[in-house]
Structures are given as structure tokens and as C-alpha cells.
Short mmCIF file of C-alpha atoms in Angstrom, two decimals:
data_model
loop_
_atom_site.label_atom_id
_atom_site.label_comp_id
_atom_site.label_asym_id
_atom_site.label_seq_id
_atom_site.Cartn_x
_atom_site.Cartn_y
_atom_site.Cartn_z
CA UNK A 1 -59.67 95.11 -4.95
CA UNK A 2 -60.39 96.96 -1.75
CA UNK A 3 -63.57 96.14 0.20
CA UNK A 4 -66.25 98.79 -0.29
CA UNK A 5 -65.62 100.63 3.02
CA UNK A 6 -61.88 100.70 2.38
CA UNK A 7 -62.45 101.76 -1.21
CA UNK A 8 -64.51 104.73 -0.05
CA UNK A 9 -61.83 105.60 2.50
CA UNK A 10 -59.20 105.52 -0.22
CA UNK A 11 -61.24 107.91 -2.33
CA UNK A 12 -61.67 110.30 0.61
CA UNK A 13 -57.96 110.20 1.42
CA UNK A 14 -57.14 110.84 -2.23
CA UNK A 15 -58.89 114.22 -1.94
CA UNK A 16 -55.91 115.40 0.08
CA UNK A 17 -53.66 115.08 -2.97
CA UNK A 18 -53.32 117.37 -6.00
CA UNK A 19 -55.99 117.14 -8.69
CA UNK A 20 -53.71 115.20 -11.06
CA UNK A 21 -53.08 112.53 -8.43
CA UNK A 22 -56.80 112.29 -7.66
CA UNK A 23 -57.56 111.68 -11.33
CA UNK A 24 -54.89 108.99 -11.51
CA UNK A 25 -56.20 107.24 -8.36
CA UNK A 26 -59.77 107.39 -9.67
CA UNK A 27 -58.69 106.01 -13.04
CA UNK A 28 -56.80 103.12 -11.40
CA UNK A 29 -59.75 102.23 -9.17
CA UNK A 30 -62.09 102.30 -12.16
CA UNK A 31 -59.79 100.02 -14.18
CA UNK A 32 -59.50 97.52 -11.33
CA UNK A 33 -63.25 97.59 -10.67
CA UNK A 34 -63.87 96.73 -14.32
CA UNK A 35 -61.61 93.68 -14.08
CA UNK A 36 -63.08 92.62 -10.74
CA UNK A 37 -66.65 92.84 -12.06
CA UNK A 38 -65.75 90.71 -15.07
CA UNK A 39 -64.12 88.08 -12.85
CA UNK A 40 -67.15 87.95 -10.55
CA UNK A 41 -69.46 87.70 -13.57
CA UNK A 42 -67.47 84.81 -15.02
CA UNK A 43 -66.74 82.81 -11.87
CA UNK A 44 -69.40 83.93 -9.38
CA UNK A 45 -66.95 84.18 -6.46
CA UNK A 46 -65.48 86.92 -4.29
CA UNK A 47 -62.20 88.16 -5.71
CA UNK A 48 -59.69 90.91 -4.93
CA UNK A 49 -57.77 92.70 -7.69
CA UNK A 50 -54.74 94.84 -6.92
CA UNK A 51 -52.00 96.50 -8.91
CA UNK A 52 -48.47 97.34 -7.74
CA UNK A 53 -45.90 99.47 -9.50
CA UNK A 54 -42.85 97.64 -8.14
CA UNK A 55 -39.40 98.69 -9.36
CA UNK A 56 -41.03 100.13 -12.52
CA UNK A 57 -42.87 96.85 -13.15
CA UNK A 58 -46.66 96.92 -13.20
CA UNK A 59 -47.92 93.78 -11.44
CA UNK A 60 -51.59 92.77 -11.35
CA UNK A 61 -52.56 90.37 -8.53
CA UNK A 62 -55.86 88.48 -8.51
CA UNK A 63 -56.89 86.65 -5.32
CA UNK A 64 -59.95 84.38 -5.13
CA UNK A 65 -61.33 84.54 -1.58
CA UNK A 66 -62.61 81.31 -0.02
CA UNK A 67 -63.13 79.77 -3.45
CA UNK A 68 -64.85 76.41 -3.81
CA UNK A 69 -61.63 75.36 -5.54
CA UNK A 70 -59.69 75.77 -2.29
CA UNK A 71 -60.57 72.18 -1.44
CA UNK A 72 -60.10 70.87 -4.98
CA UNK A 73 -56.93 69.81 -6.81
CA UNK A 74 -54.06 72.08 -7.77
CA UNK A 75 -54.75 71.28 -11.43
CA UNK A 76 -58.27 72.70 -11.10
CA UNK A 77 -56.92 75.84 -9.42
CA UNK A 78 -54.31 76.24 -12.16
CA UNK A 79 -57.01 76.01 -14.83
CA UNK A 80 -59.03 78.72 -13.03
CA UNK A 81 -55.92 80.90 -12.72
CA UNK A 82 -55.23 80.63 -16.46
CA UNK A 83 -58.82 81.60 -17.26
CA UNK A 84 -58.63 84.55 -14.84
CA UNK A 85 -55.39 85.76 -16.43
CA UNK A 86 -57.17 85.82 -19.78
CA UNK A 87 -59.91 87.99 -18.24
CA UNK A 88 -57.25 90.42 -17.00
CA UNK A 89 -55.60 90.48 -20.43
CA UNK A 90 -58.94 91.20 -22.10
CA UNK A 91 -60.37 93.80 -19.74
CA UNK A 92 -57.48 95.60 -18.01
CA UNK A 93 -57.03 98.93 -19.81
CA UNK A 94 -53.27 99.20 -19.25
CA UNK A 95 -52.42 95.60 -20.07
CA UNK A 96 -49.62 96.68 -22.42
CA UNK A 97 -47.78 98.13 -19.41
CA UNK A 98 -48.13 94.97 -17.32
CA UNK A 99 -45.04 92.86 -16.57
CA UNK A 100 -46.81 90.00 -14.80
CA UNK A 101 -50.23 88.76 -13.70
CA UNK A 102 -50.32 86.69 -10.49
CA UNK A 103 -53.48 84.69 -9.80
CA UNK A 104 -53.98 82.76 -6.58
CA UNK A 105 -56.29 81.65 -3.81
CA UNK A 106 -56.77 82.95 -0.26
CA UNK A 107 -58.56 81.41 2.72
CA UNK A 108 -60.02 83.96 5.13
CA UNK A 109 -61.92 83.51 8.38
CA UNK A 110 -62.76 85.51 11.49
CA UNK A 111 -61.69 84.09 14.83
CA UNK A 112 -62.92 85.35 18.19
CA UNK A 113 -64.97 88.05 16.42
CA UNK A 114 -62.11 90.50 15.77
CA UNK A 115 -59.16 88.33 14.76
CA UNK A 116 -59.01 87.83 11.00
CA UNK A 117 -57.02 84.87 9.69
CA UNK A 118 -55.80 84.81 6.09
CA UNK A 119 -53.76 82.23 4.22
CA UNK A 120 -52.67 82.54 0.60
CA UNK A 121 -51.61 79.53 -1.51
CA UNK A 122 -51.18 78.39 -5.11
CA UNK A 123 -50.33 81.70 -6.77
CA UNK A 124 -49.53 81.25 -10.46
CA UNK A 125 -47.66 83.82 -12.61
CA UNK A 126 -48.58 84.77 -16.18
CA UNK A 127 -47.28 87.34 -18.63
CA UNK A 128 -49.43 90.11 -20.12
CA UNK A 129 -50.52 87.73 -22.89
CA UNK A 130 -51.92 85.40 -20.17
CA UNK A 131 -49.21 82.86 -20.98
CA UNK A 132 -47.77 80.98 -17.97
CA UNK A 133 -44.42 82.14 -16.64
CA UNK A 134 -43.94 78.70 -15.16
CA UNK A 135 -45.63 75.35 -15.37
CA UNK A 136 -47.87 74.29 -12.45
CA UNK A 137 -45.53 72.84 -9.88
CA UNK A 138 -45.64 69.44 -8.23
CA UNK A 139 -43.91 68.15 -5.13
CA UNK A 140 -40.94 67.17 -7.31
CA UNK A 141 -40.35 70.83 -8.31
CA UNK A 142 -39.51 70.35 -12.00
CA UNK A 143 -36.66 72.55 -13.20
CA UNK A 144 -36.81 73.97 -16.69
CA UNK A 145 -35.16 76.79 -18.63
CA UNK A 146 -37.07 78.20 -21.59
CA UNK A 147 -37.47 81.26 -23.81
CA UNK A 148 -40.90 82.68 -24.64
CA UNK A 149 -40.90 84.82 -27.79
CA UNK A 150 -43.31 87.79 -28.03
CA UNK A 151 -43.55 88.65 -31.75
CA UNK A 152 -45.47 91.89 -31.20
CA UNK A 153 -42.52 93.25 -29.19
CA UNK A 154 -39.77 91.22 -30.92
CA UNK A 155 -38.35 90.20 -27.54
CA UNK A 156 -37.78 86.89 -25.78
CA UNK A 157 -38.35 86.33 -22.08
CA UNK A 158 -35.95 83.69 -20.75
CA UNK A 159 -36.94 81.97 -17.48
CA UNK A 160 -35.52 79.36 -15.12
CA UNK A 161 -38.57 77.63 -13.61
CA UNK A 162 -38.96 75.56 -10.46
CA UNK A 163 -36.31 77.00 -8.13
CA UNK A 164 -37.74 76.25 -4.68
CA UNK A 165 -35.74 77.95 -1.92
CA UNK A 166 -37.90 76.85 1.01
CA UNK A 167 -41.01 74.80 1.79
CA UNK A 168 -43.47 73.43 -0.77
CA UNK A 169 -44.24 74.81 -4.25
CA UNK A 170 -47.16 77.23 -4.27
CA UNK A 171 -47.91 76.55 -0.61
CA UNK A 172 -45.95 77.50 2.53
CA UNK A 173 -42.56 78.30 1.03
CA UNK A 174 -40.35 80.57 -1.05
CA UNK A 175 -39.79 80.30 -4.79
CA UNK A 176 -37.35 82.12 -7.05
CA UNK A 177 -37.99 82.90 -10.71
CA UNK A 178 -34.94 84.39 -12.49
CA UNK A 179 -35.68 85.93 -15.88
CA UNK A 180 -34.09 88.11 -18.52
CA UNK A 181 -35.16 89.80 -21.75
CA UNK A 182 -33.33 89.84 -25.05
CA UNK A 183 -34.14 91.09 -28.55
CA UNK A 184 -35.49 88.75 -31.21
CA UNK A 185 -36.52 85.11 -31.08
CA UNK A 186 -33.83 83.58 -28.85
CA UNK A 187 -35.03 80.09 -29.79
CA UNK A 188 -33.87 80.75 -33.35
CA UNK A 189 -30.90 83.07 -32.84
CA UNK A 190 -29.08 84.11 -29.68
CA UNK A 191 -29.90 87.64 -28.58
CA UNK A 192 -27.80 90.46 -27.10
CA UNK A 193 -27.03 90.51 -23.39
CA UNK A 194 -29.46 92.51 -21.22
CA UNK A 195 -28.41 95.08 -18.65
CA UNK A 196 -30.18 93.29 -15.81
CA UNK A 197 -31.62 89.93 -14.79
CA UNK A 198 -34.84 89.96 -12.77
CA UNK A 199 -34.88 87.85 -9.60
CA UNK A 200 -38.55 87.45 -8.64
CA UNK A 201 -39.09 86.08 -5.13
CA UNK A 202 -42.51 84.74 -4.10
CA UNK A 203 -43.23 83.88 -0.46
CA UNK A 204 -46.36 82.09 0.74
CA UNK A 205 -47.16 81.89 4.47
CA UNK A 206 -49.98 82.37 6.97
CA UNK A 207 -48.23 85.53 8.16
CA UNK A 208 -45.65 87.67 6.28
CA UNK A 209 -42.31 85.87 6.16
CA UNK A 210 -40.29 88.99 5.31
CA UNK A 211 -40.29 92.61 6.38
CA UNK A 212 -41.41 95.05 3.70
CA UNK A 213 -37.82 96.20 3.05
CA UNK A 214 -34.95 93.75 3.55
CA UNK A 215 -31.26 93.53 2.63
CA UNK A 216 -30.52 90.94 -0.06
CA UNK A 217 -26.99 89.59 -0.44
CA UNK A 218 -25.48 87.22 -3.02
CA UNK A 219 -22.41 85.25 -1.92
CA UNK A 220 -20.50 83.29 -4.58
CA UNK A 221 -17.91 80.73 -3.46
CA UNK A 222 -17.72 82.35 -0.04
CA UNK A 223 -17.16 85.91 -1.33
CA UNK A 224 -19.61 88.81 -1.31
CA UNK A 225 -20.63 89.35 -4.93
CA UNK A 226 -23.61 91.70 -4.86
CA UNK A 227 -25.77 93.31 -2.21
CA UNK A 228 -28.84 95.49 -2.45
CA UNK A 229 -32.21 96.14 -0.84
CA UNK A 230 -35.45 94.42 -1.85
CA UNK A 231 -39.06 95.44 -1.27
CA UNK A 232 -41.75 92.83 -0.63
CA UNK A 233 -45.34 93.60 -1.59
CA UNK A 234 -48.33 91.78 -0.10
CA UNK A 235 -49.01 89.94 3.15
CA UNK A 236 -49.52 86.16 3.28
CA UNK A 237 -48.45 86.09 -0.38
CA UNK A 238 -45.43 88.37 -0.76
CA UNK A 239 -43.60 89.27 -3.96
CA UNK A 240 -40.25 90.97 -4.49
CA UNK A 241 -38.99 91.98 -7.94
CA UNK A 242 -35.25 92.50 -7.82
CA UNK A 243 -33.10 93.69 -10.75
CA UNK A 244 -29.55 92.29 -10.67
CA UNK A 245 -26.80 93.53 -13.03
CA UNK A 246 -26.15 91.05 -15.82
CA UNK A 247 -22.42 91.20 -15.11
CA UNK A 248 -23.07 90.10 -11.51
CA UNK A 249 -25.40 87.34 -12.73
CA UNK A 250 -22.67 85.93 -14.98
CA UNK A 251 -20.33 85.76 -11.99
CA UNK A 252 -23.04 84.05 -9.92
CA UNK A 253 -23.58 81.22 -12.39
CA UNK A 254 -19.81 80.80 -12.85
CA UNK A 255 -19.45 79.96 -9.16
CA UNK A 256 -19.57 76.46 -7.70
CA UNK A 257 -21.77 77.62 -4.81
CA UNK A 258 -24.25 80.48 -4.58
CA UNK A 259 -25.88 81.62 -1.35
CA UNK A 260 -28.69 84.17 -1.35
CA UNK A 261 -29.41 85.92 1.94
CA UNK A 262 -32.85 87.53 2.12
CA UNK A 263 -33.26 89.43 5.37
CA UNK A 264 -32.55 86.86 8.08
CA UNK A 265 -33.04 83.90 5.73
CA UNK A 266 -30.11 82.15 4.03
CA UNK A 267 -30.63 79.99 0.94
CA UNK A 268 -27.96 77.83 -0.69
CA UNK A 269 -28.82 76.87 -4.26
CA UNK A 270 -28.44 73.24 -5.24
CA UNK A 271 -26.25 72.17 -8.19
CA UNK A 272 -29.34 71.42 -10.32
CA UNK A 273 -30.81 74.85 -9.52
CA UNK A 274 -27.51 76.47 -10.50
CA UNK A 275 -27.54 74.50 -13.75
CA UNK A 276 -31.02 75.81 -14.57
CA UNK A 277 -29.77 79.39 -14.23
CA UNK A 278 -26.63 78.66 -16.28
CA UNK A 279 -28.83 77.48 -19.15
CA UNK A 280 -30.38 80.97 -19.33
CA UNK A 281 -27.25 82.35 -20.98
CA UNK A 282 -27.47 79.68 -23.70
CA UNK A 283 -29.92 82.09 -25.35
CA UNK A 284 -27.47 85.03 -25.16
CA UNK A 285 -24.58 85.95 -27.45
CA UNK A 286 -21.09 85.68 -25.98
#
């Protein structure tokens, strides 16, 4: 959530837009304020709540600022994150439109009066039901492929967890979470192929690792397979939600080597990471 002075500025700026836009901005601010107040009431700590509409995916991000848990264990932070995701699920008015809830921790301090230092770490993703989209990671980066069935929607979300492209899990590094959706309970019966596979990149660093808009290229066995442009949202914790055609994904996992180029960064997936993505299609017909 925006600090009070920035919140007021946002409301003033919104007056420059048509009445319909003003109403929408006011509604969004009110919804986020409700969630923020509930989080502060429950945990008694400063917290920011933001929402991004990224590539038609509504993403809610919760950041605990200078939490007492910053110096505690990752397990304690994960437990807090899970509880916070439940608060979002319960109190966010548009929860049915949410694709993911990210909850994490941020250290902030002022240096030399005007220089503000911020570091984000241990951001954990959850779905709109406040169920984890990946298990809390350890230094061994466990790899797992699983399908989560949502009976209310009759869809299964299939994920490949634990793909660490750079650095340490949840700390200074880059993680990749590929996912796809299919109809029905894919744990019981294979579902139809989707049109796209979501490649969700999460970057954690003291300063932004990527520009806001960057080219993203997939190279399979030395040949250009797919290229597009990705948009990163956030600062020290940056997120990019990238749809990739399912046909291109099938060619990626059929290759012996896959390289993903994100801006100026080049990542070569390991054989075990490739195997985790290959297992995703075990839940798909054909």
C-alpha cells in the first residue's frame, strides 16, 4: 500500500482522469486499504499491499516492512506468509479474479538522511485459495512437479517447483516457476492441452536486476525457438509473468539443452530442471 502522502498524491492525480477511472482507482485503493488494515490488526507490523494487473493476471503483493521476523528463521517467515495469504483471501473483495498472492519481507533504512535502502527477501507465492504455489525452499532447492486441483473451478494448476536460475532461493537470486492449467482433476485423469504455459520469473536483489521491459529468448539445442518481450513489476523484488505457447513449450522440453536469455542474463537449465518441466506434460493428454 502506498504511504499516506503518496496515497493522497495518487488520489489528486486521479482527478485528472475521467470519472469512471476515478471511481475504479478509488475502489481499488479502498479494497487494498481494507486488506492492509486487517493485516496490521492481526500482526501489528507495518505492511504494504499492492495489486498489479500483469498480462491479464491480477497479482496481489504483500510486503512486511522491517518485520521482527526478518532476523528469525525462514520457516517462521513462511508461516507468517501463509497466514497473511489467508487474510488476503478472506478480505480482498476481488479475490476470485486473483491469479497469485505473493507475500514477503522487506528491510528498509535511511542512509545519510536522504538515501533510502531497501532489500526484499523470502517472497512466497500462493494461489487465490491461499494454498502454496511452491514449498518453502532450502539451500538444496528441491525440485517437484505437482498438480493442484480446484474443485470450484474444475481446473488443475500444474507446477514445476524449485527451478533456481541464479543465486539463493528466496534471497538474492532468480527463480522460475512454470505452470499450466487444464480442465478437470489431472491427478485422476489427464486433461486437455492448454494454449499457453506461464513462465513466472521472480528476482530478488538490493537493486532491480532487470529493466522494466526486457527481451526474453528461448534457445533449444542451439536454435532460436521463441522470443518475446517480458515486463518486470516491482523493485528489489521483481516479478514477470510470461505466457509461452504450449506448442513452443513442448519443443523446449523435447530438447537436450534449453537456454533462457532474459535481458542481458543467460540461464542454461540443468538436466534435472528440464526433467521437472517434462513431468508437467504427464498430466496432459497426448
